[in-house]
Short mmCIF file of C-alpha atoms (C1' of nucleotides) in Angstrom, two decimals:
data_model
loop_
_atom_site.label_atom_id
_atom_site.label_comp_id
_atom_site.label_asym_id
_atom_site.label_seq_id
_atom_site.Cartn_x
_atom_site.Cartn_y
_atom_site.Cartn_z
CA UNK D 91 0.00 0.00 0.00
CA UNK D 92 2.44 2.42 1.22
CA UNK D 93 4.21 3.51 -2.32
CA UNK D 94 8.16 3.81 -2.31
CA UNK D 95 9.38 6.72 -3.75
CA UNK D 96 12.58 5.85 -4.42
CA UNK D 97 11.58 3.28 -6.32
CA UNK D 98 9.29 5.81 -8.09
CA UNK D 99 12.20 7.70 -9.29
CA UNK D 100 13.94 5.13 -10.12
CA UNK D 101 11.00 4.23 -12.60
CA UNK D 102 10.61 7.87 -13.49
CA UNK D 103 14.51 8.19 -14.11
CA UNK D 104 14.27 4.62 -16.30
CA UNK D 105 11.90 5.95 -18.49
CA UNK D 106 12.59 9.87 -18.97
CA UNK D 107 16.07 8.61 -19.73
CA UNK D 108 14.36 6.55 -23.04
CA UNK D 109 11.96 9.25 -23.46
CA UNK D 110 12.32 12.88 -21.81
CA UNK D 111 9.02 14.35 -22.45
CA UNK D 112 7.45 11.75 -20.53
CA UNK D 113 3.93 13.34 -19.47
CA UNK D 114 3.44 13.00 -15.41
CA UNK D 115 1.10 10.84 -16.32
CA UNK D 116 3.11 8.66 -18.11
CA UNK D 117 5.35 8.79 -15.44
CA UNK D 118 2.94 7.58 -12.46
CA UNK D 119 1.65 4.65 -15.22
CA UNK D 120 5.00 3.64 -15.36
CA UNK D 121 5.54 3.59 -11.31
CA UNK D 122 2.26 1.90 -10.90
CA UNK D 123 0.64 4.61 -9.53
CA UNK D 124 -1.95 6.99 -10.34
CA UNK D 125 -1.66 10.36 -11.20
CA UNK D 126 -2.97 11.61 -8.13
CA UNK D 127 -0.58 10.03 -5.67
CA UNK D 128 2.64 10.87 -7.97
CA UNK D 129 1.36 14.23 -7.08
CA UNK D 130 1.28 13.72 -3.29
CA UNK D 131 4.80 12.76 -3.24
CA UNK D 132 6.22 15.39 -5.86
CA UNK D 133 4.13 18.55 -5.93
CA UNK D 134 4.89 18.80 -9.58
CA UNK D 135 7.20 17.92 -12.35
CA UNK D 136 9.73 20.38 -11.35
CA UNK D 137 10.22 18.97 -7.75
CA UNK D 138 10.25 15.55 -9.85
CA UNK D 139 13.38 16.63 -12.04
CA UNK D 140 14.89 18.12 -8.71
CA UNK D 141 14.30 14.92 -6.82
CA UNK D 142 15.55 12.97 -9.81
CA UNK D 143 18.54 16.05 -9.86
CA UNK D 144 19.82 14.95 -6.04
CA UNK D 145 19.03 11.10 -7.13
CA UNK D 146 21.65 11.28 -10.14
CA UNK D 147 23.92 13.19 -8.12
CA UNK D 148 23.86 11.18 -5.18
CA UNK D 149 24.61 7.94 -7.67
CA UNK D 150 27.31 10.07 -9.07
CA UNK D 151 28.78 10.63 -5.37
CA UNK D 152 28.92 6.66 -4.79
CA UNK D 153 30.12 6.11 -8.52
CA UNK D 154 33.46 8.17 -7.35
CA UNK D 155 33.38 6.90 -3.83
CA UNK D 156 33.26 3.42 -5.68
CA UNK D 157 36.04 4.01 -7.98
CA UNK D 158 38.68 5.43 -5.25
CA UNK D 159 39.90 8.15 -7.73
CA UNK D 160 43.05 8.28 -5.32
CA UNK D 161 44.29 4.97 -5.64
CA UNK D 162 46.30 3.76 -8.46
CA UNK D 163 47.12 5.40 -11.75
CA UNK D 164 45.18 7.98 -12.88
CA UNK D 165 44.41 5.75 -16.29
CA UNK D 166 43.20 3.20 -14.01
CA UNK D 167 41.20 5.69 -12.04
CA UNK D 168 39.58 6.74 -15.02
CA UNK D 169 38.27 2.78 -15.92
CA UNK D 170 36.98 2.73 -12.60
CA UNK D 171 35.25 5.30 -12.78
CA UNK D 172 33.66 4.98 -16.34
CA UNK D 173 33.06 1.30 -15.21
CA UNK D 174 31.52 2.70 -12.13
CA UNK D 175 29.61 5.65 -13.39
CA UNK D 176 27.92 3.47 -16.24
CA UNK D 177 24.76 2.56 -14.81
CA UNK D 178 23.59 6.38 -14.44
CA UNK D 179 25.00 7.29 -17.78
CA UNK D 180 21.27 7.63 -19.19
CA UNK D 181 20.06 9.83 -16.43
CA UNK D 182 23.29 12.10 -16.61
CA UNK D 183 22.51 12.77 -20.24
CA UNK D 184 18.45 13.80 -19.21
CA UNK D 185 19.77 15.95 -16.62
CA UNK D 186 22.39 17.35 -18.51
CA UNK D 187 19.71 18.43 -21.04
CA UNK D 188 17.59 19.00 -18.41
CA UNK D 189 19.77 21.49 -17.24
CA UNK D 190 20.15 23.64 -19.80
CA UNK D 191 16.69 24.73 -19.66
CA UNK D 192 17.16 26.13 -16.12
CA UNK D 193 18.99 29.06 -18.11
CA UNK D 194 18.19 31.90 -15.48
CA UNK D 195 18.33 29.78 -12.16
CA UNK D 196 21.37 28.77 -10.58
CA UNK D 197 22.38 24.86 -11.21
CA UNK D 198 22.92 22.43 -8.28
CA UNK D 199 25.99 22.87 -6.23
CA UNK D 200 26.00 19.66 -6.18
CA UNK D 201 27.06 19.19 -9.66
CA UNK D 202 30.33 21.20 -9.20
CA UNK D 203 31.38 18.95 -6.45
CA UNK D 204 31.31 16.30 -8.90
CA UNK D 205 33.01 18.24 -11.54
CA UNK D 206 35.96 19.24 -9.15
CA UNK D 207 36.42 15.77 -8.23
CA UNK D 208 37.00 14.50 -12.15
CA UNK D 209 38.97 17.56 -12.72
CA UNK D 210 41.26 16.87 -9.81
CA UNK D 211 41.47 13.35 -11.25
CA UNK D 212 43.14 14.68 -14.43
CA UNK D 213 44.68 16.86 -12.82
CA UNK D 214 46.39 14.14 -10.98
CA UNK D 215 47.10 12.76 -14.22
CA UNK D 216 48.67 15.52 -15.79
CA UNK D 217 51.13 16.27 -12.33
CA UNK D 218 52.08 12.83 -12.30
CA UNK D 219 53.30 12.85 -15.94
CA UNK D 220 50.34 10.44 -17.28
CA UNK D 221 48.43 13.22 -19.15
CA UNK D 222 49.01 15.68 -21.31
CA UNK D 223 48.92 18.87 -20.07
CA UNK D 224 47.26 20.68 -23.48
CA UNK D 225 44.00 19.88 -22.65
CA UNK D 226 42.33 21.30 -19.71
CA UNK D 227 41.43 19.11 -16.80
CA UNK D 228 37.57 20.98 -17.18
CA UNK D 229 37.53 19.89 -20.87
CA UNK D 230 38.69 16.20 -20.21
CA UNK D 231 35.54 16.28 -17.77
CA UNK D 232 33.32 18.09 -19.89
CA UNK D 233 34.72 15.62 -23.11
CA UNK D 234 33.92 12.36 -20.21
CA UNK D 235 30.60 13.89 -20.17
CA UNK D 236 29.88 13.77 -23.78
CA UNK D 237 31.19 10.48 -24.65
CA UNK D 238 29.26 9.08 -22.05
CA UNK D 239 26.21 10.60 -23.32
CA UNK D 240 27.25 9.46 -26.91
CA UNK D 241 27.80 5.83 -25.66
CA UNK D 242 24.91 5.46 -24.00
CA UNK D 243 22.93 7.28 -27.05
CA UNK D 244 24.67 4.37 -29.57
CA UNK D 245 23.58 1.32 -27.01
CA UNK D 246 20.39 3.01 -26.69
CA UNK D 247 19.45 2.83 -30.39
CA UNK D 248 21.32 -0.11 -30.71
CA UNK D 249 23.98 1.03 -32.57
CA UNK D 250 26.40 -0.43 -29.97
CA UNK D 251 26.63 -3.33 -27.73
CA UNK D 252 26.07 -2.55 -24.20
CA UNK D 253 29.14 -4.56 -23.56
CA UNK D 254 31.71 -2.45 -25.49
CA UNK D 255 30.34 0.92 -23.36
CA UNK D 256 33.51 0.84 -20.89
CA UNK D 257 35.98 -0.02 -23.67
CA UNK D 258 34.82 2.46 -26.15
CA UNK D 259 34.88 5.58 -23.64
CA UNK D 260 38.03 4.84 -21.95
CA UNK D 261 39.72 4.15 -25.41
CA UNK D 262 39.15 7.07 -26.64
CA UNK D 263 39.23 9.29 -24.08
CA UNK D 264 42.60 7.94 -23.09
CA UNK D 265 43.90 6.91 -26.12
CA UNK D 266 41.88 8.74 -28.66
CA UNK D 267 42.06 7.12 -32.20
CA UNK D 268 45.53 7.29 -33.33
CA UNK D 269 47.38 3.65 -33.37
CA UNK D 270 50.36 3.74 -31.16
CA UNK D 271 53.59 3.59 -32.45
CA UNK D 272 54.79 0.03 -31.18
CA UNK D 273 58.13 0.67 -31.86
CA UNK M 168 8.80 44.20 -47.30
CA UNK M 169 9.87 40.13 -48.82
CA UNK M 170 10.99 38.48 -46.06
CA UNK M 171 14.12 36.29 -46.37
CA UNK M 172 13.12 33.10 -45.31
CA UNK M 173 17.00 32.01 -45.63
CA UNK M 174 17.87 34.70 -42.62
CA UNK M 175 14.67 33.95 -40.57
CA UNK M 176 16.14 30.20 -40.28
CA UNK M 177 19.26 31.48 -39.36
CA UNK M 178 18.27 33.77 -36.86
CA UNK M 179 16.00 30.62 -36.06
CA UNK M 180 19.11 28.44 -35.46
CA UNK M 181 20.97 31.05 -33.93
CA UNK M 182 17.98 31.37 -31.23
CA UNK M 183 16.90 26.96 -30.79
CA UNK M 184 20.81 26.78 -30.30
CA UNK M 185 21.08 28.96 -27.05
CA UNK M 186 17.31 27.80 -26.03
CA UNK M 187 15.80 24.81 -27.21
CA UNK M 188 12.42 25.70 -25.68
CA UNK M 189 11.94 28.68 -27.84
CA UNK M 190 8.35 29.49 -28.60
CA UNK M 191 7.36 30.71 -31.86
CA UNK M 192 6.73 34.33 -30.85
CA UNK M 193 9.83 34.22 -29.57
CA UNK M 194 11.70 32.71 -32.67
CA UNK M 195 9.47 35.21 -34.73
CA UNK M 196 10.27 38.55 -32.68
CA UNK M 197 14.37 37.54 -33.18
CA UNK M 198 13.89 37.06 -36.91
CA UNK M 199 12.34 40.63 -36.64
CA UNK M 200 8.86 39.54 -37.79
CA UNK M 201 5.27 38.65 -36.51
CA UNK M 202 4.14 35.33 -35.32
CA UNK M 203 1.59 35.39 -38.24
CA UNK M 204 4.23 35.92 -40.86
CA UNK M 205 6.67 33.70 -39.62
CA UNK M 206 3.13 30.94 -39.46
CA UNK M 207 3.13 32.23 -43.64
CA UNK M 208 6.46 30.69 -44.49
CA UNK M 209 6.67 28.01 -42.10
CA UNK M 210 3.20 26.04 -41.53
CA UNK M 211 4.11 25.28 -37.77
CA UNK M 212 6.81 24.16 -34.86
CA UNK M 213 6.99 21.25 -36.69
CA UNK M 214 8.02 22.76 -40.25
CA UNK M 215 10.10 25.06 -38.96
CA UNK M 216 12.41 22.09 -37.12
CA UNK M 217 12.40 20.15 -40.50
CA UNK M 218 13.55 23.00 -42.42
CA UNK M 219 16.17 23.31 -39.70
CA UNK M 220 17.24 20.19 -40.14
CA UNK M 221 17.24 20.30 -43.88
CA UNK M 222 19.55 23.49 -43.19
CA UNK M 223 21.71 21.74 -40.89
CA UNK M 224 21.91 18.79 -43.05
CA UNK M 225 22.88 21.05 -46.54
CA UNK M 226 25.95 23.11 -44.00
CA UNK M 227 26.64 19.77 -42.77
CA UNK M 228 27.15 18.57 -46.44
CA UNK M 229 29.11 21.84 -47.61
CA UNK M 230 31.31 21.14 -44.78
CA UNK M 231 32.22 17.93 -45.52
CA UNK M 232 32.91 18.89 -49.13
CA UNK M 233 35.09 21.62 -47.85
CA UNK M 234 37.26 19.23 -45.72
CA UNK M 235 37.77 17.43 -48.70
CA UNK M 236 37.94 14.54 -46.78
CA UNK M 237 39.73 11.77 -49.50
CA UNK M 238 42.76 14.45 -49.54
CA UNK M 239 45.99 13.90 -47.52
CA UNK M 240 46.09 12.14 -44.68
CA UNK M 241 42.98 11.15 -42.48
CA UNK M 242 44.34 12.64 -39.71
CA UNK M 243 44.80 15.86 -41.71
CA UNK M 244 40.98 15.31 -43.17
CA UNK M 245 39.53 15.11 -39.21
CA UNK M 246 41.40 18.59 -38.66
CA UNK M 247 39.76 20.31 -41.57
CA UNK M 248 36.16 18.38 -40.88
CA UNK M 249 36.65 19.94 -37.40
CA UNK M 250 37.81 23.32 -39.03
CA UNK M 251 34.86 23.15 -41.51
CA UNK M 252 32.10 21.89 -39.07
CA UNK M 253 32.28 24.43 -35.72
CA UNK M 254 30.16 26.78 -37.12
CA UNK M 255 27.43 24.11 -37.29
CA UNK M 256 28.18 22.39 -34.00
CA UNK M 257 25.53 24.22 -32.20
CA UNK M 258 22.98 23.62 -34.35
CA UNK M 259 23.95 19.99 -34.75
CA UNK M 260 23.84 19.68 -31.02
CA UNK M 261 20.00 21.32 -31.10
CA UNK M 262 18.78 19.18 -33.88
CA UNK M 263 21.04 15.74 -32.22
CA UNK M 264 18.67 16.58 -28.90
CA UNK M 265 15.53 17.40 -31.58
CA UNK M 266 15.65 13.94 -33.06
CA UNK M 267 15.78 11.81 -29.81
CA UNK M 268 11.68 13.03 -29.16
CA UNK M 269 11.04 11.38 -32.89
CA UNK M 270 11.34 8.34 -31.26
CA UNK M 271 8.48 6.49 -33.92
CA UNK M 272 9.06 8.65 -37.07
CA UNK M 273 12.13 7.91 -39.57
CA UNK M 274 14.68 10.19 -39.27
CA UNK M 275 15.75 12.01 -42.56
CA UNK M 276 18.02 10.29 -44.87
CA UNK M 277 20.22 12.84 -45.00
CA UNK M 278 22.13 11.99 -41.80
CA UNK M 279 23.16 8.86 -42.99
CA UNK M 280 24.84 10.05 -45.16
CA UNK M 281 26.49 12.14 -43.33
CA UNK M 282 27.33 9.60 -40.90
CA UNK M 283 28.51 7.59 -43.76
CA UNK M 284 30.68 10.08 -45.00
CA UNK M 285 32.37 10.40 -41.74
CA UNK M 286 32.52 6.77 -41.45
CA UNK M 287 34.67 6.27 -44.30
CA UNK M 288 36.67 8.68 -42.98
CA UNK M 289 37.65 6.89 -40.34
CA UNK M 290 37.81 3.74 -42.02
CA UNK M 291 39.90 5.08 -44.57
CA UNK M 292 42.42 6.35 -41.66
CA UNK M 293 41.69 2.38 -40.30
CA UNK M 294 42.99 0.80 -43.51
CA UNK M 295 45.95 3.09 -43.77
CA UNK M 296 46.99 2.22 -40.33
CA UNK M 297 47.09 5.28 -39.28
CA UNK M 298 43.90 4.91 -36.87
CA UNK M 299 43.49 1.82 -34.42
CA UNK M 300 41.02 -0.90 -35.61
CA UNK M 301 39.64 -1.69 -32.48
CA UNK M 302 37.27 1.60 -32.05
CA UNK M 303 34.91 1.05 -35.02
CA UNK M 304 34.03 3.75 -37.06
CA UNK M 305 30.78 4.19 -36.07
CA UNK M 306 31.55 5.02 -32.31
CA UNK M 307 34.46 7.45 -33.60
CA UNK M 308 31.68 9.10 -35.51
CA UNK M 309 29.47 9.43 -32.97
CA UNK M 310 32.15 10.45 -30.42
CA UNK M 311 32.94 13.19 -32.65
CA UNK M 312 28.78 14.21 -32.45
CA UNK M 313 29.83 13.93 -28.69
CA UNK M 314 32.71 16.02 -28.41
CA UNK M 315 31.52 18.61 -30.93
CA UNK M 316 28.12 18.98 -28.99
CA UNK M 317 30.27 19.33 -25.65
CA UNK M 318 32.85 21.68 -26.71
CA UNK M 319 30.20 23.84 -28.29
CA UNK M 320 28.41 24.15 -24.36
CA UNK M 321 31.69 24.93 -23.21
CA UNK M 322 32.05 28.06 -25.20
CA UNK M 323 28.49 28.65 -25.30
CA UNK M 324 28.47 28.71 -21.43
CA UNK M 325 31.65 30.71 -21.29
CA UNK M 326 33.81 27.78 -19.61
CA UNK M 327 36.01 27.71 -22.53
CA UNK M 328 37.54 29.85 -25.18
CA UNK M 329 36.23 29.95 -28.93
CA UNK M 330 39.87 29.67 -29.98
CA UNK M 331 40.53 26.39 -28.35
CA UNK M 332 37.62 24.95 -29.59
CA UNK M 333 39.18 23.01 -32.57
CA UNK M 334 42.09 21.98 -30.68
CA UNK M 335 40.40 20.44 -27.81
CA UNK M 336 38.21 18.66 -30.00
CA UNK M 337 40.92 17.12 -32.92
CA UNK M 338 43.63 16.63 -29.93
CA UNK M 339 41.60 14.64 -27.54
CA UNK M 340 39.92 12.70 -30.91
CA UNK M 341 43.05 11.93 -32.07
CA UNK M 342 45.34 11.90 -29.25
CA UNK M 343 43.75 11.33 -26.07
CA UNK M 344 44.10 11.90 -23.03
CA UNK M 345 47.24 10.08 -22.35
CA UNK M 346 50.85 11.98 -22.81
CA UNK M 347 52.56 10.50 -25.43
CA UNK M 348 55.99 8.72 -24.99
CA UNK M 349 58.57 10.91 -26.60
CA UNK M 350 61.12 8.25 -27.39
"C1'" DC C 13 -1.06 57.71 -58.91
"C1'" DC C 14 -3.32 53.42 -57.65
"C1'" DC C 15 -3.77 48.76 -56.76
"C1'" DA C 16 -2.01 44.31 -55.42
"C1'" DT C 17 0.56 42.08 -52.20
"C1'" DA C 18 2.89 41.20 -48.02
"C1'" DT C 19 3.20 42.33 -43.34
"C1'" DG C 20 1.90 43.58 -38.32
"C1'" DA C 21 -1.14 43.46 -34.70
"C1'" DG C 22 -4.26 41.18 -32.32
"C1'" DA C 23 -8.39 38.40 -31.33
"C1'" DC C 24 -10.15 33.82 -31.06
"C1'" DG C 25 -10.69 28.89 -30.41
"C1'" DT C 26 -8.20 24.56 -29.55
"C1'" DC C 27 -5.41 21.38 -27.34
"C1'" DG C 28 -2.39 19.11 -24.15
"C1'" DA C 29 -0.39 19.13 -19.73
"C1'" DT C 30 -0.67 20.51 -15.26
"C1'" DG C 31 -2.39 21.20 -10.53
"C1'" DT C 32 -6.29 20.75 -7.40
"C1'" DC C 33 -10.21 18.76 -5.57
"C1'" DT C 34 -13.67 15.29 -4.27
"C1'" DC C 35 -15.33 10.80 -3.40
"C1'" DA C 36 -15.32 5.94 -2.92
"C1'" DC C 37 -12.66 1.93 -1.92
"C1'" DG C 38 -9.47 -1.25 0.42
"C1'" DC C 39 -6.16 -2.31 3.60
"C1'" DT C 40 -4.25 -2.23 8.15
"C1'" DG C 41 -3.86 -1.51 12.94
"C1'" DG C 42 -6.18 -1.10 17.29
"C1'" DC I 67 -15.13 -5.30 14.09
"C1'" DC I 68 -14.33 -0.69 13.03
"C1'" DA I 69 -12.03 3.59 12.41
"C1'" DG I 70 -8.42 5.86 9.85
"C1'" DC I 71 -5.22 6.46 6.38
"C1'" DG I 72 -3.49 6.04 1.84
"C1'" DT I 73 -4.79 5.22 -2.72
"C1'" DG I 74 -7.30 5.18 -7.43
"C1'" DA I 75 -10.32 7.27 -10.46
"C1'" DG I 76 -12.06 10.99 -12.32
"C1'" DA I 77 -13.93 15.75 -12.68
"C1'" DC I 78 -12.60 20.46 -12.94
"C1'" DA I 79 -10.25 24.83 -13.76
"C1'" DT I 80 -6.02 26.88 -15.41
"C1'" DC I 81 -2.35 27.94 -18.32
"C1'" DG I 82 0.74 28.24 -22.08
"C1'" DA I 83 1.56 27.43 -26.78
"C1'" DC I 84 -0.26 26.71 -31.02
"C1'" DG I 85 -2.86 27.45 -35.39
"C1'" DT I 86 -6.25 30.31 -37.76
"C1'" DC I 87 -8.53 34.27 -38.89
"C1'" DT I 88 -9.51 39.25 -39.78
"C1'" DC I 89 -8.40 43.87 -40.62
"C1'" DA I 90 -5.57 47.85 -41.13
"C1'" DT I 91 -1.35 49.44 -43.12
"C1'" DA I 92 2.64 50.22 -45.91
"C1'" DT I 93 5.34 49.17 -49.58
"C1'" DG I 94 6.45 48.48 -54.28
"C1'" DG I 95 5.38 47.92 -59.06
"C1'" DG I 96 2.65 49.15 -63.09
#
DNA sequence: CCCATATGAGACGTCGATGTCTCACGCTGG
DNA sequence: CCAGCGTGAGACATCGACGTCTCATATGGG
């Protein structure tokens, strides 16, 4: 009887991730629920996207607990952390969109917590000699976010096999697509 | 008095790029016109996007022929696609984000070929050994859709610099991330 | 000069989504 | 057993955007 709502958002984040102009209705259909009681647990779709905001954060927070950014190489840091940070790829790249409609209003802090951490990971990178030092540690970051959003676009539509997600970001972003001279 | 349809898509482009949500009075007032004669040369929302996309798709095109793609090296040919391209990245990135809520409806031939184009590219830079073999040609593609889309919100938000927009995009495409060994 | 044509301004109806409210039902705890 | 709470279903008003229409105006060509 009681209705879970994180399980609602967890629903709600599943499906606006396939299809982000999900109606509220929609939404509640997909949870299970009607309408009605959506609305008693989210007075509207805006406290929805915030909820689902501090949800996709807060995976984002465990995804870099998970990967220990600190430990290791920062190349190895990096396929932790793109192995890690998989599972919320889709709801990164709704928010991310999300986002930019909030032109006016100030985004959640939370979000540069997250983006300080990555950028201190290449920055680690780049101090320990493992990185290039060209390209900003904010670009790398901003580049992570894209690909991911790209890879999870391409196994989305099928283009690409779920499987090859990990391998194809961290590739590229490390390697890009130059072959190595194996001299 | 004859309004130039060719500038009120631009302006149109100009406008969807910064804010996706644009209505039509507002797409109409910063083309300089009414609502009602904007409604005369563009049936509705949904003309208006397809002529966008038919615009994007023709700069797209001209870009492409520009790079002259089959010339020199491929790694040359992904600088001057790059080159060629950034004036279209934001409204690729609108129309990428546009086509996602067509979920049912074909999408218009013309990005295929496109994507083809780009493709062979790559493959052509595959065969020639200059590119590794084991990041297919489709995911470079669409990484480049992914990098291009997140370099343009960097300078579009002000977080990066218009100048280093090719270079973070070709370098960390080509390159990578990782410093290379200066034997 | 005059008329045809295109435009601007605005009113109007429509539609979809939202938010609010009421009411009946079922489950659960006392 | 019964009272209370949460829920489902649906009605209702609102709101924003859209598409259509009319009319006045100005502009440009004949």
């Amino acid at each position: 009887m009681a209705v879970d709502p994180d399980h609602v958002l967890r629903t709600a984040a599943a499906l606006l991730t396939r299809k982000s102009t999900a109606t509220m209705d929609e939404v509640a259909r997909a949870a299970g629920i009607s309408r009605a009681t959506l609305h008693r647990h989210f007075a509207g779709r805006d406290a929805l996207v915030r909820a689902l905001e501090s949800l996709g954060i807060e995976e984002c927070r465990a995804a870099l607990d998970a990967a220990r950014l600190d430990e290791g190489t920062a190349s190895e840091a990096v396929r932790r952390l793109v192995a890690a940070i998989e599972p919320v790829a889709g709801l990164l790249a709704f928010l991310y969109t999300e986002n930019q409609l909030f032109e006016g209003e100030e985004q959640n802090p939370g979000w540069t917590l997250i983006d300080d951490r990555i950028s201190a990971l290449f920055r680690r990178g780049q101090l320990s000699g493992e990185f290039r030092i060209d390209l900003t540690p904010a670009w790398l970051t901003e580049a992570l976010y894209g690909l991911l959003a790209s890879a999870a676009w391409m196994v989305h539509s099928g283009k690409g096999a779920p499987k090859d997600f990990q391998h194809m970001i961290v590739e590229l972003l490390l390697g890009g697509a130059l072959r190595r001279e194996e001299s």
